[in-house]
Backbone as JSON, one array per atom type, in Angstrom:
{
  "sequence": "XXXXXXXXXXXXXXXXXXXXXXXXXXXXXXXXXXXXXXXXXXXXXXXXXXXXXXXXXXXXXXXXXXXXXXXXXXXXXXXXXXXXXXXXXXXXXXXXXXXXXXXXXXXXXXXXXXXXXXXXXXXXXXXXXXXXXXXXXXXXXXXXXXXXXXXXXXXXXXXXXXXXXXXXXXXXXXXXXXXXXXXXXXXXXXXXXXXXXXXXXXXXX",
  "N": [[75.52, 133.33, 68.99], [73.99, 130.54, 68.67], [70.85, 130.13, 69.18], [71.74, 131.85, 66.04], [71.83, 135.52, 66.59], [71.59, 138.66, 66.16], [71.96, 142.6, 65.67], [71.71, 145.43, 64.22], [73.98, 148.21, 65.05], [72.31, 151.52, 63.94], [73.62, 154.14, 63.77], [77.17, 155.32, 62.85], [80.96, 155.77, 61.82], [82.22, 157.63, 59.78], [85.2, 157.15, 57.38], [87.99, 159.13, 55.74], [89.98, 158.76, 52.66], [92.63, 160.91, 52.76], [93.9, 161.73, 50.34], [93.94, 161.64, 47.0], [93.17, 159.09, 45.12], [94.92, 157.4, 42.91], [94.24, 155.16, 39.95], [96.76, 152.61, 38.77], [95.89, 151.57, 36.4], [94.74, 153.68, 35.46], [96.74, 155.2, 34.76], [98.12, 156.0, 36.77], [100.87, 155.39, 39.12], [102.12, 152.84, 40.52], [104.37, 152.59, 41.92], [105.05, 154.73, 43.51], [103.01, 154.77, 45.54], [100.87, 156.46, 47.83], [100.24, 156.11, 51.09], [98.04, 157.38, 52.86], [96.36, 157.74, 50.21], [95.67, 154.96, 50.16], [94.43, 153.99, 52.24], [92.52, 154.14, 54.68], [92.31, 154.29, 57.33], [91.43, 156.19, 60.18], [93.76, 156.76, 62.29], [96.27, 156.68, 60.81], [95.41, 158.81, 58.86], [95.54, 160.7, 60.07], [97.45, 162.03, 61.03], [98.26, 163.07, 58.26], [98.24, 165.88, 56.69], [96.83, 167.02, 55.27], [94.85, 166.43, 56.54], [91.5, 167.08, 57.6], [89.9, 167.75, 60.75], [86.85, 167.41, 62.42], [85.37, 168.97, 64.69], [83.25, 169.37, 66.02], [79.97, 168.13, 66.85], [77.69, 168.24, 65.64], [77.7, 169.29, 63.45], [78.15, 167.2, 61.46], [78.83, 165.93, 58.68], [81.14, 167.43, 58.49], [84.23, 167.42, 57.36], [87.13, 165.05, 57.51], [86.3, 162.77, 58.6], [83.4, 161.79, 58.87], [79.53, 161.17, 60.36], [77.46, 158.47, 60.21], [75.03, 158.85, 59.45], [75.51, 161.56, 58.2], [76.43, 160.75, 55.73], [74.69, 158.9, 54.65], [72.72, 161.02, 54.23], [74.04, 162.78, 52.07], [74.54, 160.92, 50.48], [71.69, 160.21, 49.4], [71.23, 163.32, 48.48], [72.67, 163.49, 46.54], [70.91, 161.71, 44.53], [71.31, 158.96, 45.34], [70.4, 155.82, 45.98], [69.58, 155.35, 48.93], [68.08, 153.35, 50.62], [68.58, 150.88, 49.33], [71.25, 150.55, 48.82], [71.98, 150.06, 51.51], [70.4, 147.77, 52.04], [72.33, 146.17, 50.66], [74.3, 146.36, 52.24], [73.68, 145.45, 55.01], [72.87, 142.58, 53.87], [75.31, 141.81, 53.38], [76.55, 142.06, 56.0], [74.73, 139.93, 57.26], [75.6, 137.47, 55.95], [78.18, 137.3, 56.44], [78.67, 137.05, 59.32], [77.0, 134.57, 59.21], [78.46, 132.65, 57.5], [80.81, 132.35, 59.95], [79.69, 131.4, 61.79], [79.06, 128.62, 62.65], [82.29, 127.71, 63.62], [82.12, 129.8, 65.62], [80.89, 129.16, 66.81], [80.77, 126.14, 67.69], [83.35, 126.71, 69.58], [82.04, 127.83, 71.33], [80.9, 126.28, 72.88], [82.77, 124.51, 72.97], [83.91, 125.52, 75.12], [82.19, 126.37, 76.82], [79.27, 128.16, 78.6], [78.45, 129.43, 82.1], [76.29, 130.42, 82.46], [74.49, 129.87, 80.89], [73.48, 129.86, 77.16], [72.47, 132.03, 76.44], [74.28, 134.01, 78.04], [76.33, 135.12, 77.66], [77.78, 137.72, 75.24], [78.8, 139.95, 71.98], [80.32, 142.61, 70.51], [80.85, 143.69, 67.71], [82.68, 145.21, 65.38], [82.51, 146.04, 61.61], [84.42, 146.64, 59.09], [83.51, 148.55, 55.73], [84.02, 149.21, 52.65], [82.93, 151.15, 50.02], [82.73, 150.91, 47.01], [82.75, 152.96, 43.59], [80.89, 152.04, 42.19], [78.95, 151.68, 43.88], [78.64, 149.21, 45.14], [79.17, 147.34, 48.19], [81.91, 146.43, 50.27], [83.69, 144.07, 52.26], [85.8, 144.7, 54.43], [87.69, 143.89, 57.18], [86.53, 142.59, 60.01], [86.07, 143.86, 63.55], [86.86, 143.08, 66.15], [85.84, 143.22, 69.55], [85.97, 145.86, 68.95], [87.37, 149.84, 69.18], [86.23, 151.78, 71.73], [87.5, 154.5, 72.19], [87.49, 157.89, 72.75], [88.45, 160.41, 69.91], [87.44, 162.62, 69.43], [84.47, 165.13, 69.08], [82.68, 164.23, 67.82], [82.75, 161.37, 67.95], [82.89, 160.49, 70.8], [79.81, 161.4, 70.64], [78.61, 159.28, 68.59], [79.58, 157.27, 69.42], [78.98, 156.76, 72.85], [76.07, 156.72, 72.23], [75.87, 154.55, 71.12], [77.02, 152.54, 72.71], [75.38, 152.6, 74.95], [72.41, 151.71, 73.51], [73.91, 149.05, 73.61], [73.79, 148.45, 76.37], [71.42, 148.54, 76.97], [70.18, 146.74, 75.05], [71.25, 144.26, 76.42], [70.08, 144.44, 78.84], [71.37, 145.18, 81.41], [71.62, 145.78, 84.61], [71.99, 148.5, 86.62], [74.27, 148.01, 89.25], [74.02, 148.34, 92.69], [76.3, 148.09, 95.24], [75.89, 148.51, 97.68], [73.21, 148.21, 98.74], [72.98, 145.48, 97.61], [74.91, 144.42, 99.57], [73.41, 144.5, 101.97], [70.8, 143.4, 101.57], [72.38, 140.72, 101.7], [72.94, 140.44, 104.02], [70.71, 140.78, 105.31], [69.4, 138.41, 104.41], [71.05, 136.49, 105.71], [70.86, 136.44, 108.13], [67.66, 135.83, 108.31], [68.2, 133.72, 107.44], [69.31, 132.33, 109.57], [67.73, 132.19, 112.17], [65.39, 131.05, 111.12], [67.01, 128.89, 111.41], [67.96, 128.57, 114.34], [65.36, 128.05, 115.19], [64.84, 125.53, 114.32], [63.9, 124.84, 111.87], [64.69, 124.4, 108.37], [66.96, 126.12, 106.47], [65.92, 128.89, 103.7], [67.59, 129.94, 102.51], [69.67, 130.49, 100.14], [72.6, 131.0, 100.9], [73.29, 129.9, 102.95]],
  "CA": [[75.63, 132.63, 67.72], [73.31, 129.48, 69.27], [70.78, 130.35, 68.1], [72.52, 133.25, 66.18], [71.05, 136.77, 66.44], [72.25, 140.07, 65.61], [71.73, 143.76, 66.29], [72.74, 146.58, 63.53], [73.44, 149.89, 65.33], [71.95, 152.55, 62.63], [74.58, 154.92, 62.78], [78.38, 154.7, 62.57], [81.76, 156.77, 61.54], [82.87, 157.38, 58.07], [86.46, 157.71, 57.53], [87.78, 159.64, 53.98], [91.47, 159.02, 52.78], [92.89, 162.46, 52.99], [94.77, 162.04, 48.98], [92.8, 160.79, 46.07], [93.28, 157.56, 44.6], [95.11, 157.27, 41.26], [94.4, 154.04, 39.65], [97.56, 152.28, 38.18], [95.47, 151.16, 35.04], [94.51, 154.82, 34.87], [98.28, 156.07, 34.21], [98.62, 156.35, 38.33], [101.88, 154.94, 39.68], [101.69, 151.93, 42.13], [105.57, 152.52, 43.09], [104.69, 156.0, 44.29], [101.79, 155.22, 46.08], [100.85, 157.43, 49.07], [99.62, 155.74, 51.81], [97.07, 158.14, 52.36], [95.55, 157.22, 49.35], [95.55, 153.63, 50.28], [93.81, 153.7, 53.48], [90.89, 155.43, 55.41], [92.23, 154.31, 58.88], [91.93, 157.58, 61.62], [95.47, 156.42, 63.21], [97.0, 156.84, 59.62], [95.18, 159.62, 58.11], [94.88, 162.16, 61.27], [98.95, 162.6, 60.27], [98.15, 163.84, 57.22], [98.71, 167.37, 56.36], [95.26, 167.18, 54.65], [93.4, 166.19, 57.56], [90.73, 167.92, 58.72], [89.51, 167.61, 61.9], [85.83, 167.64, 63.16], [85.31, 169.91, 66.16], [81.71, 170.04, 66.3], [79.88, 166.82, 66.6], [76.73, 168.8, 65.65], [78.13, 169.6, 62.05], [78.78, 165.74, 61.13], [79.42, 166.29, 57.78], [82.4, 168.25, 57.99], [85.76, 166.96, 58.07], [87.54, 163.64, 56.93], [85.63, 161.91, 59.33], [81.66, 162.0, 58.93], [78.74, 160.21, 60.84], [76.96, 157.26, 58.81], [73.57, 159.41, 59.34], [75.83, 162.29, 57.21], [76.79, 160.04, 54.55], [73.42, 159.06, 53.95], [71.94, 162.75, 53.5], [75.08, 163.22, 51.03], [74.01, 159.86, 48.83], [70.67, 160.75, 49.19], [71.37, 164.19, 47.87], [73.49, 162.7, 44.69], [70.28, 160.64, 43.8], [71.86, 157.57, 45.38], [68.55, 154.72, 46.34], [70.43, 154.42, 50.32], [67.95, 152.34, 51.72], [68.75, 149.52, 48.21], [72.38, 150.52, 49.47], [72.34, 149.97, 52.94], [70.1, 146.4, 51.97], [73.28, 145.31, 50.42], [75.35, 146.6, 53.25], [73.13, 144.49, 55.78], [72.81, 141.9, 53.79], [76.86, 141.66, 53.15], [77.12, 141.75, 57.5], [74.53, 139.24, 57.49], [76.52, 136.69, 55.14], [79.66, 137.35, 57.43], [78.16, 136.14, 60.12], [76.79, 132.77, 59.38], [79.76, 132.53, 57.61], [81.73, 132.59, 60.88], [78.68, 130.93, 63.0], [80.19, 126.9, 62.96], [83.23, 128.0, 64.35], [82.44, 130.36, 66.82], [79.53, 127.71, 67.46], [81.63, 125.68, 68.28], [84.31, 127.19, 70.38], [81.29, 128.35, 72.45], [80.21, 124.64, 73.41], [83.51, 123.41, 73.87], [84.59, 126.1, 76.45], [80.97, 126.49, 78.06], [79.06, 128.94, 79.55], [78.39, 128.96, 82.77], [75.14, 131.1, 82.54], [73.5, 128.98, 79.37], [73.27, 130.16, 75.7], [72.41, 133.84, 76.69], [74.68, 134.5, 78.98], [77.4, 136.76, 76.73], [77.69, 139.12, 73.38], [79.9, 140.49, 71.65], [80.43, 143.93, 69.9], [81.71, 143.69, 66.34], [82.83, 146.75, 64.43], [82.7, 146.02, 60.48], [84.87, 147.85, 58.46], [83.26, 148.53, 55.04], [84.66, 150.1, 51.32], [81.98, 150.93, 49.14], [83.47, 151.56, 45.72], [82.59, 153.9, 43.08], [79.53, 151.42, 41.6], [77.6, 151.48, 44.8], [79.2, 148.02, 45.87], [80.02, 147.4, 49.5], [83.28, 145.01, 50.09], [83.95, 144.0, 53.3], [87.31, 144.71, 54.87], [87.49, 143.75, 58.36], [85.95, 142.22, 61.39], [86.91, 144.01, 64.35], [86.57, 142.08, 67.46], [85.66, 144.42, 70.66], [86.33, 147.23, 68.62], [87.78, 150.83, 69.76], [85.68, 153.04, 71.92], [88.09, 155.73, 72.43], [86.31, 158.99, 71.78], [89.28, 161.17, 70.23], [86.51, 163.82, 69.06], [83.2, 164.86, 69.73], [81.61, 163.75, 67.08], [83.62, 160.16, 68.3], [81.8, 160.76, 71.85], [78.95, 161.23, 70.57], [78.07, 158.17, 68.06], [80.18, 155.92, 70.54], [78.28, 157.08, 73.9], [74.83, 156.18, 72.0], [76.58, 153.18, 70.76], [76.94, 151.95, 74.1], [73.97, 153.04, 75.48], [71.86, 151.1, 73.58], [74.2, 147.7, 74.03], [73.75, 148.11, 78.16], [70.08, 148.77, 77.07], [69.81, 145.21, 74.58], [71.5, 142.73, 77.46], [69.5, 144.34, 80.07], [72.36, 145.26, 82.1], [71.18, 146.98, 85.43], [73.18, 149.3, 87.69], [74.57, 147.53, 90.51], [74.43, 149.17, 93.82], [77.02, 147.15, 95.86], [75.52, 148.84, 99.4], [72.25, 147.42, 98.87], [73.66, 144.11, 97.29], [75.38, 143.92, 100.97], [72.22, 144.56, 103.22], [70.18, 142.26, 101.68], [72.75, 139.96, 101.9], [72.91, 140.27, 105.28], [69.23, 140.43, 106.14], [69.06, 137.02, 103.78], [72.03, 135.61, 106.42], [70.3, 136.54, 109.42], [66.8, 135.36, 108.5], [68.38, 132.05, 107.64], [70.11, 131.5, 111.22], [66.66, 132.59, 112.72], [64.97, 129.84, 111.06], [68.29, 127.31, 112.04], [67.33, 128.53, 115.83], [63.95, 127.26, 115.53], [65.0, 123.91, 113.97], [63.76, 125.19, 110.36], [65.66, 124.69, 107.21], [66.97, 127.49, 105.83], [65.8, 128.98, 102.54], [68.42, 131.26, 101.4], [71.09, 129.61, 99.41], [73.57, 130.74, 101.17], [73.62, 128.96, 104.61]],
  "C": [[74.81, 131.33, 67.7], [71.96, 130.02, 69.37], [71.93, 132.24, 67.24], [71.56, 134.96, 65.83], [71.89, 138.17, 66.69], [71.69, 141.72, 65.57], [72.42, 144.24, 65.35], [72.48, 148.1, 64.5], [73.2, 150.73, 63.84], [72.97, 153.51, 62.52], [76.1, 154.45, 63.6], [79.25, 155.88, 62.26], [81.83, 156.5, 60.09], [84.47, 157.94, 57.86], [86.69, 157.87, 55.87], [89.28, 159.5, 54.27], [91.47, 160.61, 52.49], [94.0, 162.55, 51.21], [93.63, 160.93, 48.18], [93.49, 159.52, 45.71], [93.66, 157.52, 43.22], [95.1, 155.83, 41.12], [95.3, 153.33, 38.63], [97.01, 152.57, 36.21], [95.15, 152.41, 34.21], [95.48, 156.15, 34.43], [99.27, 156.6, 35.99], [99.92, 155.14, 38.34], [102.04, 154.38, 40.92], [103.01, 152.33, 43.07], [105.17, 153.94, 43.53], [103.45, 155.96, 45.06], [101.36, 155.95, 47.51], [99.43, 156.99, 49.68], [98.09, 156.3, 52.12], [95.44, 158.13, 51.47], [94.69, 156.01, 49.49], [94.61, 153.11, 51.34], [93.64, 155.01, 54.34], [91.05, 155.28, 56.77], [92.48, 155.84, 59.34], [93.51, 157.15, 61.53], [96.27, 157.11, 61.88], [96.59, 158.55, 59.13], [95.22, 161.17, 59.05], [96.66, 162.89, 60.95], [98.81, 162.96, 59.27], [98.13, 165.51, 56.97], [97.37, 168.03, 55.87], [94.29, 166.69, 55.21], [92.9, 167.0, 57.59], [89.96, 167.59, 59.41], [88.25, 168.48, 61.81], [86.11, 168.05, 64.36], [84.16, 170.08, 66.6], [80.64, 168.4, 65.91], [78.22, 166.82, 65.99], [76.67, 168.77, 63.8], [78.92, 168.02, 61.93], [78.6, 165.19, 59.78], [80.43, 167.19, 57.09], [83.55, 167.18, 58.27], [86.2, 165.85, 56.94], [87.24, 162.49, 57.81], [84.25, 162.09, 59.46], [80.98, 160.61, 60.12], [78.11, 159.35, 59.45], [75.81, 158.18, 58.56], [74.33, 161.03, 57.95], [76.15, 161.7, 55.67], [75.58, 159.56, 53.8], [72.57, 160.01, 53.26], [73.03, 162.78, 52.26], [74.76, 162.27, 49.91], [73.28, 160.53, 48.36], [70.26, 162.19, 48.3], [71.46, 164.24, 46.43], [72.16, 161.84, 44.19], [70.43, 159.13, 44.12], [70.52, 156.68, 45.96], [69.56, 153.92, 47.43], [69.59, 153.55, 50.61], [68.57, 150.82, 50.69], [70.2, 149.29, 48.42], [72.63, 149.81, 50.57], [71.41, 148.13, 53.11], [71.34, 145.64, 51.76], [74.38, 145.32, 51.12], [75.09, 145.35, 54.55], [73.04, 143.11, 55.5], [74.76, 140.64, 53.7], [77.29, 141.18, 55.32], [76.54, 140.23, 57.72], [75.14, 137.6, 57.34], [77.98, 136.66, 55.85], [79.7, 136.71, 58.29], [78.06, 134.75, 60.17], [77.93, 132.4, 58.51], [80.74, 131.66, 58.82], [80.52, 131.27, 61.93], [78.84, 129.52, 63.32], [81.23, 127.12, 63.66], [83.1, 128.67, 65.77], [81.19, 129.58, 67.43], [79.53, 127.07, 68.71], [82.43, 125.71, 69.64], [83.39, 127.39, 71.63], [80.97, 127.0, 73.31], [81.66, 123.92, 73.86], [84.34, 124.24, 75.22], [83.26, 126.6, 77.79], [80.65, 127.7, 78.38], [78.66, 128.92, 80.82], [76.56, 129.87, 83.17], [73.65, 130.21, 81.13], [73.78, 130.09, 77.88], [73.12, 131.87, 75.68], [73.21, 135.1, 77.75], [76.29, 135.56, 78.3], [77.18, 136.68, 75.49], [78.69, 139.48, 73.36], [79.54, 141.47, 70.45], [81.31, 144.05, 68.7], [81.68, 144.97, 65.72], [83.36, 146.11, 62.88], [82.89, 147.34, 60.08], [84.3, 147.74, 56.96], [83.66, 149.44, 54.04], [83.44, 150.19, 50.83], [82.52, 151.66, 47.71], [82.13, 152.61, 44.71], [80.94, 153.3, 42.12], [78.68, 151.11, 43.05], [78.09, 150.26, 45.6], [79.8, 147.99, 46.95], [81.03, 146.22, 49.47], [82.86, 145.23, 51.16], [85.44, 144.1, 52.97], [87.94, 143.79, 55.88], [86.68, 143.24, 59.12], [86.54, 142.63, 62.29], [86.7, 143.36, 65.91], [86.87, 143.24, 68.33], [86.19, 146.01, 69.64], [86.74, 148.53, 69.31], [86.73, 151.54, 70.09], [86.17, 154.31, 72.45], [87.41, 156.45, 71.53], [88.05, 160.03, 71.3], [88.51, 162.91, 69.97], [85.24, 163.94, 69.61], [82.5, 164.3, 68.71], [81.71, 161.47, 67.41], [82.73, 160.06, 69.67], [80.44, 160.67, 71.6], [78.07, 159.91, 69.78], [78.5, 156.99, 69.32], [79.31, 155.7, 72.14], [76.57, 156.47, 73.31], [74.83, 154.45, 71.88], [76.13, 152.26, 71.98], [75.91, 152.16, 74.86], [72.99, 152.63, 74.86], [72.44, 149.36, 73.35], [74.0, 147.77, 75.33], [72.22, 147.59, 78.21], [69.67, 146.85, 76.43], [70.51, 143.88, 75.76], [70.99, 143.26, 78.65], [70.36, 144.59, 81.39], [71.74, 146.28, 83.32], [72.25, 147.62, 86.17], [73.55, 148.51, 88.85], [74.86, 148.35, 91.86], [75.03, 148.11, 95.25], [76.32, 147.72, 97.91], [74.29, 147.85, 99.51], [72.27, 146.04, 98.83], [73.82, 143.51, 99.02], [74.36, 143.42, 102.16], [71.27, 143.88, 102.68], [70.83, 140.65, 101.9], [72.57, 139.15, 103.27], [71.97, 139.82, 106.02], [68.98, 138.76, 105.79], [70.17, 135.97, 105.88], [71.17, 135.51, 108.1], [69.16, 136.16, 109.66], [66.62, 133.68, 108.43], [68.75, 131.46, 109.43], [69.07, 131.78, 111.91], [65.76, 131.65, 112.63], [65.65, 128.63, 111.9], [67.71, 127.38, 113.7], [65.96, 128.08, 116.02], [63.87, 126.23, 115.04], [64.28, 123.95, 112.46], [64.93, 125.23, 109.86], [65.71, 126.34, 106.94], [66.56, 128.2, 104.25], [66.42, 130.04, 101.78], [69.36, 130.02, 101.35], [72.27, 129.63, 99.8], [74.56, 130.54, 102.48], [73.24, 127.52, 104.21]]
}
């Protein structure tokens, strides 16, 4: 957030309530309302009777759970102008952000890092509505968000997901054997110097 910079992954889940939406004003009945209706969370809607479950992460436009890359072909289909969409989707995350960017500014400076300004990230999952005029709301900020896969199609966006955050902080594999034996060789070329009345130049003698 110092400076602040940002990363959109391109694709994403789409969650569908599993009961339509009657709108009060439109003769629908708020005291009867069925949850369902009300909300697109998985957790909620996978109880539904009118779920249907993706099985095939291949076919990611079936179900009550789509990929973002299916939801696009499906605008796109209808005539919808996604990329003028997905500007006001980006531009809606961007606005969230600096929003938020004083505070978590902040917080960052008065608890320190101990690596400097680049030394951690964080993985936000925005939840987004987009109503019936094209308009995205925001819902949500989810802080570390869920990568439980409970499907494959869940496996599969989430596994890329992650695979290119290891890839943007540069994260390498650690092989703790090797780690050790250079340690060692470092320890032993220092006390080799110390026996000949040389400083040592490993850091950690």
């Amino acid at each position: 957030f110092e400076p602040l910079r940002a990363y959109v992954f391109e694709e994403g889940l789409c969650r569908f309530s599993t009961a339509r939406y009657s709108d009060p004003a439109d003769g629908g009945s708020a005291a009867d309302a069925d949850v369902f209706a009300h909300l697109t969370n998985y957790s909620i809607n996978k109880r539904s009777s009118h779920f249907v479950p993706n099985a095939d992460a291949a076919d990611d436009g079936f179900g009550s759970k789509w990929s973002l890359s299916a939801l696009k072909r499906c605008l796109a289909r209808n005539g919808v102008d996604v990329a003028a969409l997905w500007r006001r989707v980006d531009d809606l995350l961007l606005r969230t952000l600096i929003a938020a960017e004083p505070s978590v500014a902040a917080a960052g400076r008065q608890v320190g890092t101990a690596g400097g300004r680049a030394s951690c990230f964080e993985l936000l999952g925005f939840d987004v509505l987009i109503d019936e005029c094209l308009k995205p709301w925001l819902l949500e900020v989810n802080l570390s968000p869920s990568l439980g896969a409970d499907t494959p199609l869940d496996l599969k966006v989430k596994s890329c997901l992650l695979a290119d955050l290891l890839t943007l902080v540069a994260l390498a594999p650690h092989d703790r054997a090797a780690a050790r034996a250079k340690e060692r060789t470092l320890r032993a070329a220092a006390i080799e110097r110390l026996s000949r009345g040389e400083l040592p130049i490993s850091p950690h003698i």
